[in-house]
């Protein structure tokens, strides 16, 4: 069964550094999402992406965040200058053309900012 | 914006019992309500979903009910098994959303053999 793949599984970085979290959505999916979950809190929506542009973003997704689909398979989340409060589990998800509602999640990248 | 509340935060049952997890939402325009199961260290997996034009949906031992008037929906698991032990998340998609899911806090379900 096809799966959303995220790398790395754990990323440790120093405050102020840039990080790029990588995701390979399920092949032929057209809608892509990033969510995050701070330890002990709810899963929170960050951004949705369709047709090479952001279709929706939350208040969390400020200027330090950006997303990109650099080629036909990868979907990346960049955090320009990490802060301690960016430490969280980041989930990528994708949806097929036939149903933008049904979202398939990756296993997540745990980001630790020191 | 949408707000989803989920209860209980933890639920402990004996194998074979039923388990019920409840969620309420705030946006009356929300039209899609999925449930995800997350085992320790694994990805959230969609186990069942319901749309706002349906009141109930079943898939073997799991069922979801939706009350649009009261703005709540529930997950029902019958004949629970130890492998049902996991964290369960409910979510809602707003009517004007491009796919944004708003999640509940999660319920840790433990099924004792």
Coordinates of N, CA and C in Angstrom, one line a residue:
Chain A
X1 N 0.8 -1.2 0.0 CA 0.0 0.0 0.0 C 0.9 1.2 0.0
X2 N 0.6 2.2 -0.9 CA 1.5 3.4 -0.9 C 1.4 4.2 0.4
X3 N 2.5 4.8 0.7 CA 2.5 5.6 2.0 C 3.2 6.9 1.7
X4 N 2.9 7.9 2.6 CA 3.6 9.2 2.6 C 4.9 9.0 3.4
X5 N 6.0 9.4 2.8 CA 7.3 9.1 3.4 C 7.9 10.5 3.9
X6 N 8.3 10.5 5.1 CA 9.0 11.7 5.6 C 10.4 11.5 6.1
X7 N 11.3 12.4 5.8 CA 12.6 12.3 6.3 C 13.2 13.6 6.7
X8 N 14.0 13.7 7.7 CA 14.4 12.6 8.6 C 13.3 12.3 9.6
X9 N 13.5 11.2 10.3 CA 12.5 10.9 11.4 C 12.7 11.8 12.6
X10 N 14.0 12.2 12.8 CA 14.3 13.1 13.9 C 15.4 14.0 13.5
X11 N 15.1 15.3 13.7 CA 16.1 16.4 13.3 C 16.4 17.2 14.5
X12 N 17.7 17.3 14.8 CA 18.1 18.2 16.0 C 18.8 19.4 15.4
X13 N 18.5 20.6 15.8 CA 19.1 21.8 15.3 C 19.3 22.8 16.4
X14 N 20.2 23.7 16.1 CA 20.4 24.8 17.0 C 19.5 26.0 16.7
X15 N 19.0 26.7 17.8 CA 18.2 27.8 17.6 C 18.8 28.8 16.6
X16 N 18.0 29.3 15.7 CA 18.5 30.2 14.7 C 18.9 29.6 13.4
X17 N 19.0 28.3 13.4 CA 19.4 27.6 12.1 C 18.2 27.3 11.3
X18 N 18.5 27.1 10.0 CA 17.4 26.8 9.0 C 17.3 25.3 9.0
X19 N 16.1 24.8 8.9 CA 15.9 23.3 8.7 C 14.9 23.1 7.5
X20 N 15.1 22.0 6.8 CA 14.2 21.6 5.8 C 13.7 20.2 6.1
X21 N 12.4 20.1 6.2 CA 11.8 18.8 6.4 C 11.2 18.3 5.1
X22 N 11.5 17.1 4.8 CA 11.1 16.5 3.5 C 10.0 15.5 3.6
X23 N 9.2 15.5 2.5 CA 8.1 14.6 2.4 C 8.0 14.1 1.0
X24 N 7.7 12.9 0.8 CA 7.3 12.3 -0.5 C 5.9 11.9 -0.4
X25 N 5.0 12.7 -1.0 CA 3.6 12.3 -0.9 C 3.3 11.0 -1.7
X26 N 2.1 10.5 -1.6 CA 1.7 9.3 -2.4 C 1.6 9.7 -3.9
X27 N 2.2 8.9 -4.7 CA 2.2 9.2 -6.1 C 0.8 9.5 -6.7
X28 N 0.7 10.5 -7.5 CA -0.6 10.9 -8.1 C -1.5 11.7 -7.2
X29 N -1.1 11.9 -6.0 CA -1.9 12.8 -5.1 C -1.6 14.2 -5.5
X30 N -2.6 15.1 -5.3 CA -2.5 16.4 -5.8 C -2.5 17.5 -4.7
X31 N -3.0 17.1 -3.6 CA -3.2 18.1 -2.5 C -2.2 17.7 -1.4
X32 N -1.5 18.7 -0.8 CA -0.5 18.4 0.2 C -0.6 19.3 1.4
X33 N -0.2 18.8 2.5 CA -0.5 19.5 3.8 C 0.7 19.3 4.7
X34 N 0.9 20.3 5.6 CA 1.8 20.2 6.7 C 1.0 20.5 8.0
X35 N 1.2 19.6 9.0 CA 0.6 19.8 10.3 C 1.8 19.7 11.3
X36 N 1.6 20.2 12.5 CA 2.5 20.0 13.6 C 1.8 19.7 14.9
X37 N 2.6 19.0 15.8 CA 2.0 18.6 17.1 C 3.1 18.8 18.1
X38 N 2.9 19.9 18.9 CA 3.8 20.1 20.0 C 3.4 19.1 21.1
X39 N 4.5 18.6 21.8 CA 4.3 17.5 22.7 C 3.1 17.8 23.7
X40 N 2.2 16.9 23.8 CA 1.1 17.1 24.7 C -0.1 17.9 24.2
X41 N 0.1 18.5 23.0 CA -1.0 19.4 22.5 C -1.7 18.8 21.2
X42 N -2.6 19.5 20.7 CA -3.4 19.0 19.5 C -2.5 19.0 18.3
X43 N -2.9 18.2 17.3 CA -2.3 18.4 16.0 C -2.9 19.7 15.4
X44 N -2.0 20.5 14.9 CA -2.4 21.8 14.3 C -2.1 21.9 12.8
X45 N -3.0 22.5 12.1 CA -2.8 22.7 10.7 C -1.8 23.8 10.5
X46 N -0.9 23.6 9.5 CA 0.0 24.7 9.1 C -0.4 25.3 7.7
X47 N -0.4 24.4 6.7 CA -0.6 24.9 5.4 C -1.1 23.8 4.5
X48 N -1.8 24.2 3.4 CA -2.2 23.3 2.4 C -1.7 23.8 1.1
X49 N -1.5 23.0 0.1 CA -0.7 23.3 -1.1 C -1.4 22.5 -2.3
X50 N -1.7 23.3 -3.3 CA -2.3 22.6 -4.5 C -1.9 23.4 -5.7
X51 N -1.6 22.7 -6.8 CA -1.3 23.3 -8.1 C -0.2 24.3 -7.9
X52 N 0.8 23.9 -7.2 CA 2.0 24.7 -7.0 C 1.8 26.0 -6.3
X53 N 0.8 26.1 -5.5 CA 0.7 27.3 -4.6 C -0.1 27.0 -3.3
X54 N 0.2 27.8 -2.4 CA -0.5 27.7 -1.1 C -2.0 28.0 -1.3
X55 N -2.8 27.1 -0.8 CA -4.3 27.3 -0.9 C -4.9 27.8 0.4
X56 N -4.2 27.5 1.5 CA -4.7 27.9 2.8 C -3.5 27.8 3.8
X57 N -3.4 28.7 4.8 CA -2.4 28.7 5.8 C -3.0 29.2 7.1
X58 N -2.4 28.7 8.2 CA -2.8 29.1 9.5 C -2.0 30.3 10.0
X59 N -2.4 30.8 11.1 CA -1.7 32.0 11.7 C -0.3 31.5 12.2
X60 N -0.1 30.3 12.4 CA 1.2 29.8 12.8 C 2.2 29.9 11.7
X61 N 1.7 29.7 10.5 CA 2.6 29.7 9.2 C 2.9 31.1 8.9
X62 N 3.9 31.7 9.6 CA 4.3 33.1 9.4 C 5.5 33.1 8.4
X63 N 6.2 34.2 8.3 CA 7.2 34.5 7.3 C 8.4 33.5 7.5
X64 N 8.6 32.9 8.6 CA 9.7 32.1 8.8 C 9.5 30.7 8.2
X65 N 8.3 30.4 7.8 CA 7.9 29.1 7.2 C 7.8 29.3 5.7
X66 N 8.1 28.3 4.9 CA 7.8 28.3 3.5 C 7.7 26.8 3.1
X67 N 6.9 26.6 2.0 CA 6.8 25.3 1.4 C 7.2 25.3 -0.1
X68 N 7.6 24.1 -0.5 CA 8.0 24.1 -1.9 C 7.8 22.7 -2.4
X69 N 7.5 22.6 -3.7 CA 7.5 21.3 -4.4 C 8.5 21.4 -5.5
X70 N 9.8 21.1 -5.1 CA 10.9 21.4 -6.0 C 10.9 20.5 -7.3
X71 N 10.3 19.3 -7.2 CA 10.2 18.4 -8.3 C 8.9 17.7 -8.3
X72 N 8.7 16.7 -9.1 CA 7.5 16.0 -9.2 C 7.2 15.1 -8.0
X73 N 8.1 14.9 -7.1 CA 7.8 14.0 -6.0 C 8.0 14.5 -4.6
X74 N 8.8 15.5 -4.4 CA 9.1 16.0 -3.0 C 8.2 17.2 -2.7
X75 N 7.9 17.3 -1.4 CA 7.2 18.4 -0.8 C 7.9 18.8 0.4
X76 N 8.5 20.0 0.5 CA 9.3 20.4 1.6 C 8.7 21.5 2.5
X77 N 9.1 21.5 3.7 CA 8.7 22.6 4.7 C 10.0 23.2 5.2
X78 N 10.3 24.4 5.0 CA 11.5 25.1 5.4 C 11.1 26.0 6.6
X79 N 11.9 25.9 7.6 CA 11.8 26.9 8.7 C 13.1 27.7 8.7
X80 N 13.0 29.0 8.4 CA 14.1 29.8 8.1 C 15.1 30.0 9.3
X81 N 14.6 30.4 10.4 CA 15.4 30.6 11.6 C 14.6 30.0 12.8
X82 N 15.0 28.8 13.2 CA 14.3 28.0 14.2 C 14.3 28.7 15.5
X83 N 13.2 28.5 16.2 CA 13.1 29.0 17.6 C 12.8 27.7 18.5
X84 N 13.0 27.9 19.8 CA 12.8 26.8 20.7 C 11.4 26.3 20.6
X85 N 10.4 27.2 20.4 CA 9.0 26.8 20.3 C 8.6 26.1 19.0
X86 N 9.6 26.0 18.1 CA 9.3 25.2 16.9 C 9.5 23.7 17.1
X87 N 10.0 23.4 18.3 CA 10.2 21.9 18.6 C 8.8 21.3 18.6
X88 N 8.6 20.2 17.8 CA 7.4 19.6 17.6 C 7.5 18.4 16.7
X89 N 6.5 17.6 16.6 CA 6.4 16.6 15.5 C 5.7 17.3 14.3
X90 N 6.3 17.2 13.2 CA 5.8 17.7 11.9 C 5.3 16.6 11.0
X91 N 4.0 16.7 10.7 CA 3.4 15.7 9.8 C 3.1 16.2 8.5
X92 N 3.4 15.5 7.5 CA 3.0 15.8 6.1 C 1.8 14.9 5.7
X93 N 0.9 15.4 4.9 CA -0.2 14.6 4.5 C -0.5 14.9 3.0
X94 N -1.1 13.9 2.3 CA -1.5 14.2 0.9 C -2.9 13.6 0.7
X95 N -3.6 14.1 -0.3 CA -4.9 13.7 -0.7 C -4.9 13.4 -2.2
X96 N -5.7 12.5 -2.6 CA -5.8 12.1 -4.0 C -6.7 13.2 -4.8
X97 N -6.6 13.1 -6.1 CA -7.3 14.0 -7.0 C -8.8 13.8 -6.8
X98 N -9.2 12.6 -6.5 CA -10.6 12.2 -6.4 C -11.3 12.7 -5.1
X99 N -10.4 13.0 -4.1 CA -11.0 13.5 -2.8 C -10.0 14.3 -2.1
X100 N -10.2 15.6 -2.1 CA -9.3 16.5 -1.4 C -9.5 16.3 0.1
X101 N -10.6 15.7 0.6 CA -10.8 15.6 2.0 C -10.0 14.5 2.7
X102 N -9.9 13.4 2.0 CA -9.2 12.2 2.6 C -7.7 12.4 2.7
X103 N -7.2 12.6 3.8 CA -5.8 12.9 4.0 C -5.0 11.7 4.6
X104 N -3.9 11.3 3.9 CA -3.1 10.3 4.3 C -1.8 10.9 4.9
X105 N -1.5 10.4 6.1 CA -0.4 11.1 6.9 C 0.9 10.3 6.8
X106 N 2.0 11.0 6.8 CA 3.3 10.4 7.0 C 3.5 10.1 8.5
X107 N 4.7 9.4 8.8 CA 5.0 9.1 10.2 C 5.5 10.2 11.0
X108 N 5.8 11.3 10.3 CA 6.3 12.5 11.0 C 7.8 12.7 11.1
X109 N 8.2 13.9 11.3 CA 9.6 14.3 11.7 C 9.6 15.0 13.0
X110 N 10.3 14.4 13.9 CA 10.4 15.1 15.2 C 11.5 16.1 15.2
X111 N 11.2 17.4 15.3 CA 12.2 18.5 15.3 C 12.5 18.9 16.7
X112 N 13.7 18.9 17.1 CA 14.2 19.3 18.4 C 15.1 20.5 18.2
X113 N 14.7 21.7 18.7 CA 15.5 22.9 18.6 C 16.1 23.2 19.9
X114 N 17.5 23.2 19.9 CA 18.2 23.4 21.2 C 18.7 24.8 21.4
Chain B
X1 N -12.6 30.7 14.1 CA -12.4 29.5 13.3 C -12.9 28.3 14.0
X2 N -12.8 27.1 13.4 CA -13.3 25.9 13.9 C -12.6 25.5 15.2
X3 N -13.3 24.9 16.2 CA -12.7 24.3 17.4 C -13.3 23.0 17.6
X4 N -12.5 22.0 17.9 CA -13.0 20.6 18.1 C -12.5 20.2 19.5
X5 N -13.5 19.8 20.3 CA -13.2 19.2 21.6 C -13.5 17.7 21.7
X6 N -12.6 17.0 22.3 CA -12.7 15.5 22.3 C -12.7 15.0 23.7
X7 N -13.5 14.0 24.0 CA -13.6 13.4 25.3 C -13.9 11.9 25.2
X8 N -13.4 11.1 26.2 CA -12.5 11.5 27.2 C -11.0 11.6 26.7
X9 N -10.1 12.0 27.6 CA -8.7 12.1 27.2 C -8.1 10.7 27.3
X10 N -8.6 9.9 28.2 CA -8.1 8.5 28.4 C -9.3 7.6 28.6
X11 N -9.2 6.4 28.1 CA -10.3 5.5 28.2 C -9.8 4.1 28.4
X12 N -10.2 3.4 29.4 CA -9.7 2.1 29.7 C -10.9 1.1 29.7
X13 N -10.8 0.0 28.9 CA -11.9 -0.9 28.8 C -11.3 -2.4 28.9
X14 N -12.2 -3.3 29.2 CA -11.8 -4.7 29.1 C -12.1 -5.2 27.7
X15 N -11.3 -6.2 27.3 CA -11.4 -6.8 26.0 C -12.9 -7.3 25.9
X16 N -13.4 -7.0 24.7 CA -14.8 -7.4 24.5 C -15.9 -6.3 24.7
X17 N -15.5 -5.3 25.6 CA -16.4 -4.2 25.9 C -16.4 -3.3 24.7
X18 N -17.4 -2.4 24.7 CA -17.5 -1.3 23.7 C -16.8 -0.1 24.2
X19 N -16.3 0.8 23.3 CA -15.7 2.0 23.6 C -16.3 3.1 22.8
X20 N -16.6 4.3 23.5 CA -17.2 5.4 22.8 C -16.3 6.6 23.0
X21 N -16.0 7.3 22.0 CA -15.2 8.6 22.1 C -16.1 9.7 21.4
X22 N -16.2 10.8 22.1 CA -17.1 11.9 21.6 C -16.3 13.1 21.2
X23 N -16.8 13.8 20.2 CA -16.2 15.1 19.8 C -17.3 16.1 19.5
X24 N -17.1 17.3 19.8 CA -18.0 18.4 19.5 C -17.2 19.4 18.6
X25 N -17.9 20.1 17.7 CA -17.3 21.1 16.9 C -18.1 22.4 16.9
X26 N -17.4 23.4 16.5 CA -18.1 24.7 16.6 C -18.6 25.3 15.3
X27 N -18.0 24.9 14.2 CA -18.4 25.5 12.9 C -19.5 24.7 12.3
X28 N -20.7 25.3 12.2 CA -21.9 24.6 11.7 C -21.7 24.3 10.2
X29 N -20.8 24.9 9.5 CA -20.6 24.7 8.1 C -19.6 23.5 7.9
X30 N -19.0 23.0 8.9 CA -18.1 21.8 8.7 C -18.8 20.7 8.1
X31 N -18.1 20.0 7.2 CA -18.8 19.0 6.4 C -18.1 17.7 6.2
X32 N -17.0 17.5 6.9 CA -16.3 16.2 6.8 C -15.6 16.0 8.1
X33 N -15.8 14.7 8.6 CA -15.3 14.4 10.0 C -14.6 13.0 10.0
X34 N -13.3 13.1 9.9 CA -12.5 11.8 9.9 C -12.1 11.4 11.3
X35 N -11.8 10.1 11.5 CA -11.2 9.6 12.7 C -9.9 8.9 12.4
X36 N -8.9 9.3 13.1 CA -7.5 8.7 12.9 C -7.1 7.9 14.2
X37 N -6.4 6.8 13.9 CA -5.9 5.9 14.9 C -4.3 6.0 14.8
X38 N -3.7 6.3 15.9 CA -2.2 6.4 15.9 C -1.6 5.5 17.0
X39 N -0.9 4.5 16.5 CA -0.2 3.6 17.4 C 1.1 4.2 17.7
X40 N 1.7 3.8 18.8 CA 2.9 4.4 19.3 C 4.0 4.4 18.3
X41 N 4.5 5.6 17.9 CA 5.6 5.7 17.0 C 5.2 5.6 15.5
X42 N 3.9 5.4 15.2 CA 3.5 5.2 13.9 C 2.7 6.4 13.3
X43 N 2.4 6.4 12.1 CA 1.6 7.4 11.4 C 0.2 7.4 11.9
X44 N -0.5 8.5 11.9 CA -2.0 8.5 12.1 C -2.6 7.9 10.9
X45 N -3.5 6.9 11.2 CA -4.2 6.2 10.1 C -5.7 6.5 10.1
X46 N -6.2 6.8 8.9 CA -7.6 7.1 8.8 C -8.4 5.7 9.0
X47 N -9.3 5.7 9.9 CA -10.0 4.5 10.2 C -11.5 4.5 9.7
X48 N -12.0 5.7 9.8 CA -13.4 5.9 9.3 C -13.7 7.4 9.2
X49 N -14.6 7.7 8.3 CA -14.9 9.1 8.2 C -16.4 9.3 7.9
X50 N -17.0 10.5 8.0 CA -18.4 10.7 7.7 C -18.5 12.1 7.2
X51 N -19.5 12.2 6.3 CA -19.8 13.5 5.7 C -21.1 14.0 6.3
X52 N -21.3 15.3 6.1 CA -22.4 16.0 6.9 C -23.7 15.6 6.3
X53 N -23.8 14.9 5.2 CA -25.1 14.5 4.7 C -25.5 13.1 5.1
X54 N -24.7 12.5 6.1 CA -24.9 11.2 6.5 C -25.0 11.2 8.1
X55 N -25.9 10.4 8.7 CA -26.0 10.4 10.1 C -25.1 9.3 10.8
X56 N -24.9 8.2 10.1 CA -24.2 7.1 10.7 C -23.4 6.3 9.6
X57 N -22.3 5.8 10.0 CA -21.5 5.0 9.0 C -20.9 3.9 9.8
X58 N -20.9 2.6 9.3 CA -20.3 1.5 10.0 C -19.3 0.8 9.1
X59 N -18.2 0.3 9.7 CA -17.3 -0.5 9.0 C -16.8 -1.6 10.0
X60 N -17.4 -2.7 9.9 CA -17.2 -3.9 10.8 C -17.4 -3.5 12.3
X61 N -16.3 -3.5 13.1 CA -16.5 -3.2 14.5 C -16.5 -1.7 14.8
X62 N -16.3 -0.9 13.9 CA -16.3 0.6 14.2 C -17.4 1.3 13.5
X63 N -17.9 2.3 14.1 CA -19.0 3.1 13.6 C -18.8 4.5 14.0
X64 N -19.3 5.4 13.2 CA -19.3 6.9 13.6 C -20.7 7.4 13.4
X65 N -21.1 8.2 14.4 CA -22.4 8.9 14.3 C -22.2 10.4 14.3
X66 N -23.1 11.1 13.6 CA -23.0 12.5 13.5 C -24.4 13.1 13.8
X67 N -24.3 14.1 14.7 CA -25.5 14.9 15.0 C -25.2 16.3 14.6
X68 N -25.7 16.7 13.5 CA -25.4 18.1 13.0 C -26.1 19.2 13.8
X69 N -27.2 18.9 14.3 CA -28.0 19.9 15.1 C -27.2 20.2 16.4
X70 N -26.7 19.2 17.0 CA -26.0 19.4 18.3 C -24.5 19.6 18.0
X71 N -24.1 19.4 16.8 CA -22.6 19.6 16.4 C -21.7 18.7 17.2
X72 N -22.1 17.4 17.2 CA -21.2 16.4 17.8 C -21.2 15.1 17.0
X73 N -20.1 14.5 17.1 CA -19.9 13.2 16.4 C -19.1 12.2 17.3
X74 N -19.4 10.9 17.1 CA -18.8 10.0 18.1 C -18.3 8.8 17.3
X75 N -17.3 8.2 17.9 CA -16.7 6.9 17.4 C -17.1 5.8 18.3
X76 N -17.6 4.7 17.8 CA -18.0 3.6 18.6 C -17.2 2.4 18.1
X77 N -16.5 1.7 19.1 CA -15.8 0.5 18.8 C -16.5 -0.6 19.6
X78 N -16.9 -1.6 18.9 CA -17.5 -2.8 19.6 C -16.5 -3.9 19.7
X79 N -16.8 -4.8 20.6 CA -16.0 -6.0 20.8 C -14.5 -5.7 20.8
X80 N -14.1 -4.8 21.6 CA -12.7 -4.3 21.6 C -11.7 -5.4 21.8
X81 N -10.5 -5.2 21.2 CA -9.4 -6.1 21.2 C -8.2 -5.4 21.7
X82 N -7.2 -6.1 22.3 CA -6.0 -5.4 22.7 C -5.3 -4.6 21.6
X83 N -5.4 -5.0 20.4 CA -4.8 -4.3 19.3 C -5.5 -3.0 18.9
X84 N -6.7 -2.8 19.5 CA -7.4 -1.5 19.4 C -6.7 -0.4 20.2
X85 N -5.8 -0.8 21.1 CA -5.2 0.2 22.0 C -4.3 1.1 21.2
X86 N -4.6 2.4 21.3 CA -3.9 3.4 20.5 C -4.4 4.8 20.9
X87 N -3.9 5.8 20.3 CA -4.5 7.2 20.5 C -5.4 7.4 19.3
X88 N -6.6 7.9 19.6 CA -7.6 8.1 18.5 C -7.9 9.7 18.5
X89 N -7.8 10.2 17.3 CA -8.1 11.6 17.0 C -9.3 11.8 16.2
X90 N -10.2 12.7 16.6 CA -11.2 13.1 15.7 C -10.8 14.4 15.0
X91 N -11.4 14.8 13.9 CA -11.1 16.0 13.2 C -12.3 16.5 12.5
X92 N -12.3 17.8 12.1 CA -13.4 18.4 11.3 C -12.8 19.3 10.2
X93 N -13.5 19.3 9.1 CA -13.1 20.2 8.0 C -14.2 21.2 7.8
X94 N -13.8 22.5 7.9 CA -14.7 23.5 7.7 C -15.3 23.6 6.3
X95 N -16.5 24.2 6.2 CA -17.2 24.2 4.9 C -16.4 25.1 3.9
X96 N -15.7 26.1 4.4 CA -15.0 26.9 3.4 C -13.5 26.6 3.3
X97 N -13.1 25.5 3.9 CA -11.7 25.1 4.0 C -11.3 24.4 2.7
X98 N -10.0 24.6 2.3 CA -9.4 23.9 1.2 C -8.8 22.5 1.6
X99 N -9.1 22.1 2.8 CA -8.7 20.8 3.3 C -8.2 20.8 4.7
X100 N -8.1 22.0 5.3 CA -7.6 22.1 6.6 C -8.5 21.3 7.6
X101 N -7.8 20.4 8.3 CA -8.5 19.6 9.3 C -8.2 20.3 10.7
X102 N -9.2 20.4 11.5 CA -9.0 20.8 12.9 C -9.2 19.6 13.8
X103 N -8.2 19.3 14.6 CA -8.2 18.1 15.4 C -8.6 18.3 16.8
X104 N -9.2 17.2 17.4 CA -9.4 17.1 18.8 C -8.1 16.8 19.5
X105 N -8.2 16.7 20.8 CA -7.0 16.6 21.7 C -6.5 15.1 21.6
X106 N -7.3 14.2 21.2 CA -6.9 12.8 21.2 C -7.4 12.1 22.4
X107 N -7.6 10.8 22.3 CA -8.0 9.9 23.4 C -7.1 8.7 23.4
X108 N -6.5 8.4 24.5 CA -5.7 7.2 24.7 C -6.6 6.1 25.1
X109 N -6.8 5.1 24.2 CA -7.6 4.0 24.5 C -6.7 2.8 24.9
X110 N -7.0 2.2 26.0 CA -6.3 1.0 26.5 C -7.3 -0.1 26.6
X111 N -7.1 -1.2 25.9 CA -7.9 -2.4 26.0 C -7.2 -3.5 26.8
X112 N -7.7 -3.8 27.9 CA -7.0 -4.8 28.8 C -7.5 -6.2 28.4
X113 N -6.5 -7.1 28.3 CA -6.9 -8.5 27.9 C -7.7 -9.2 29.1

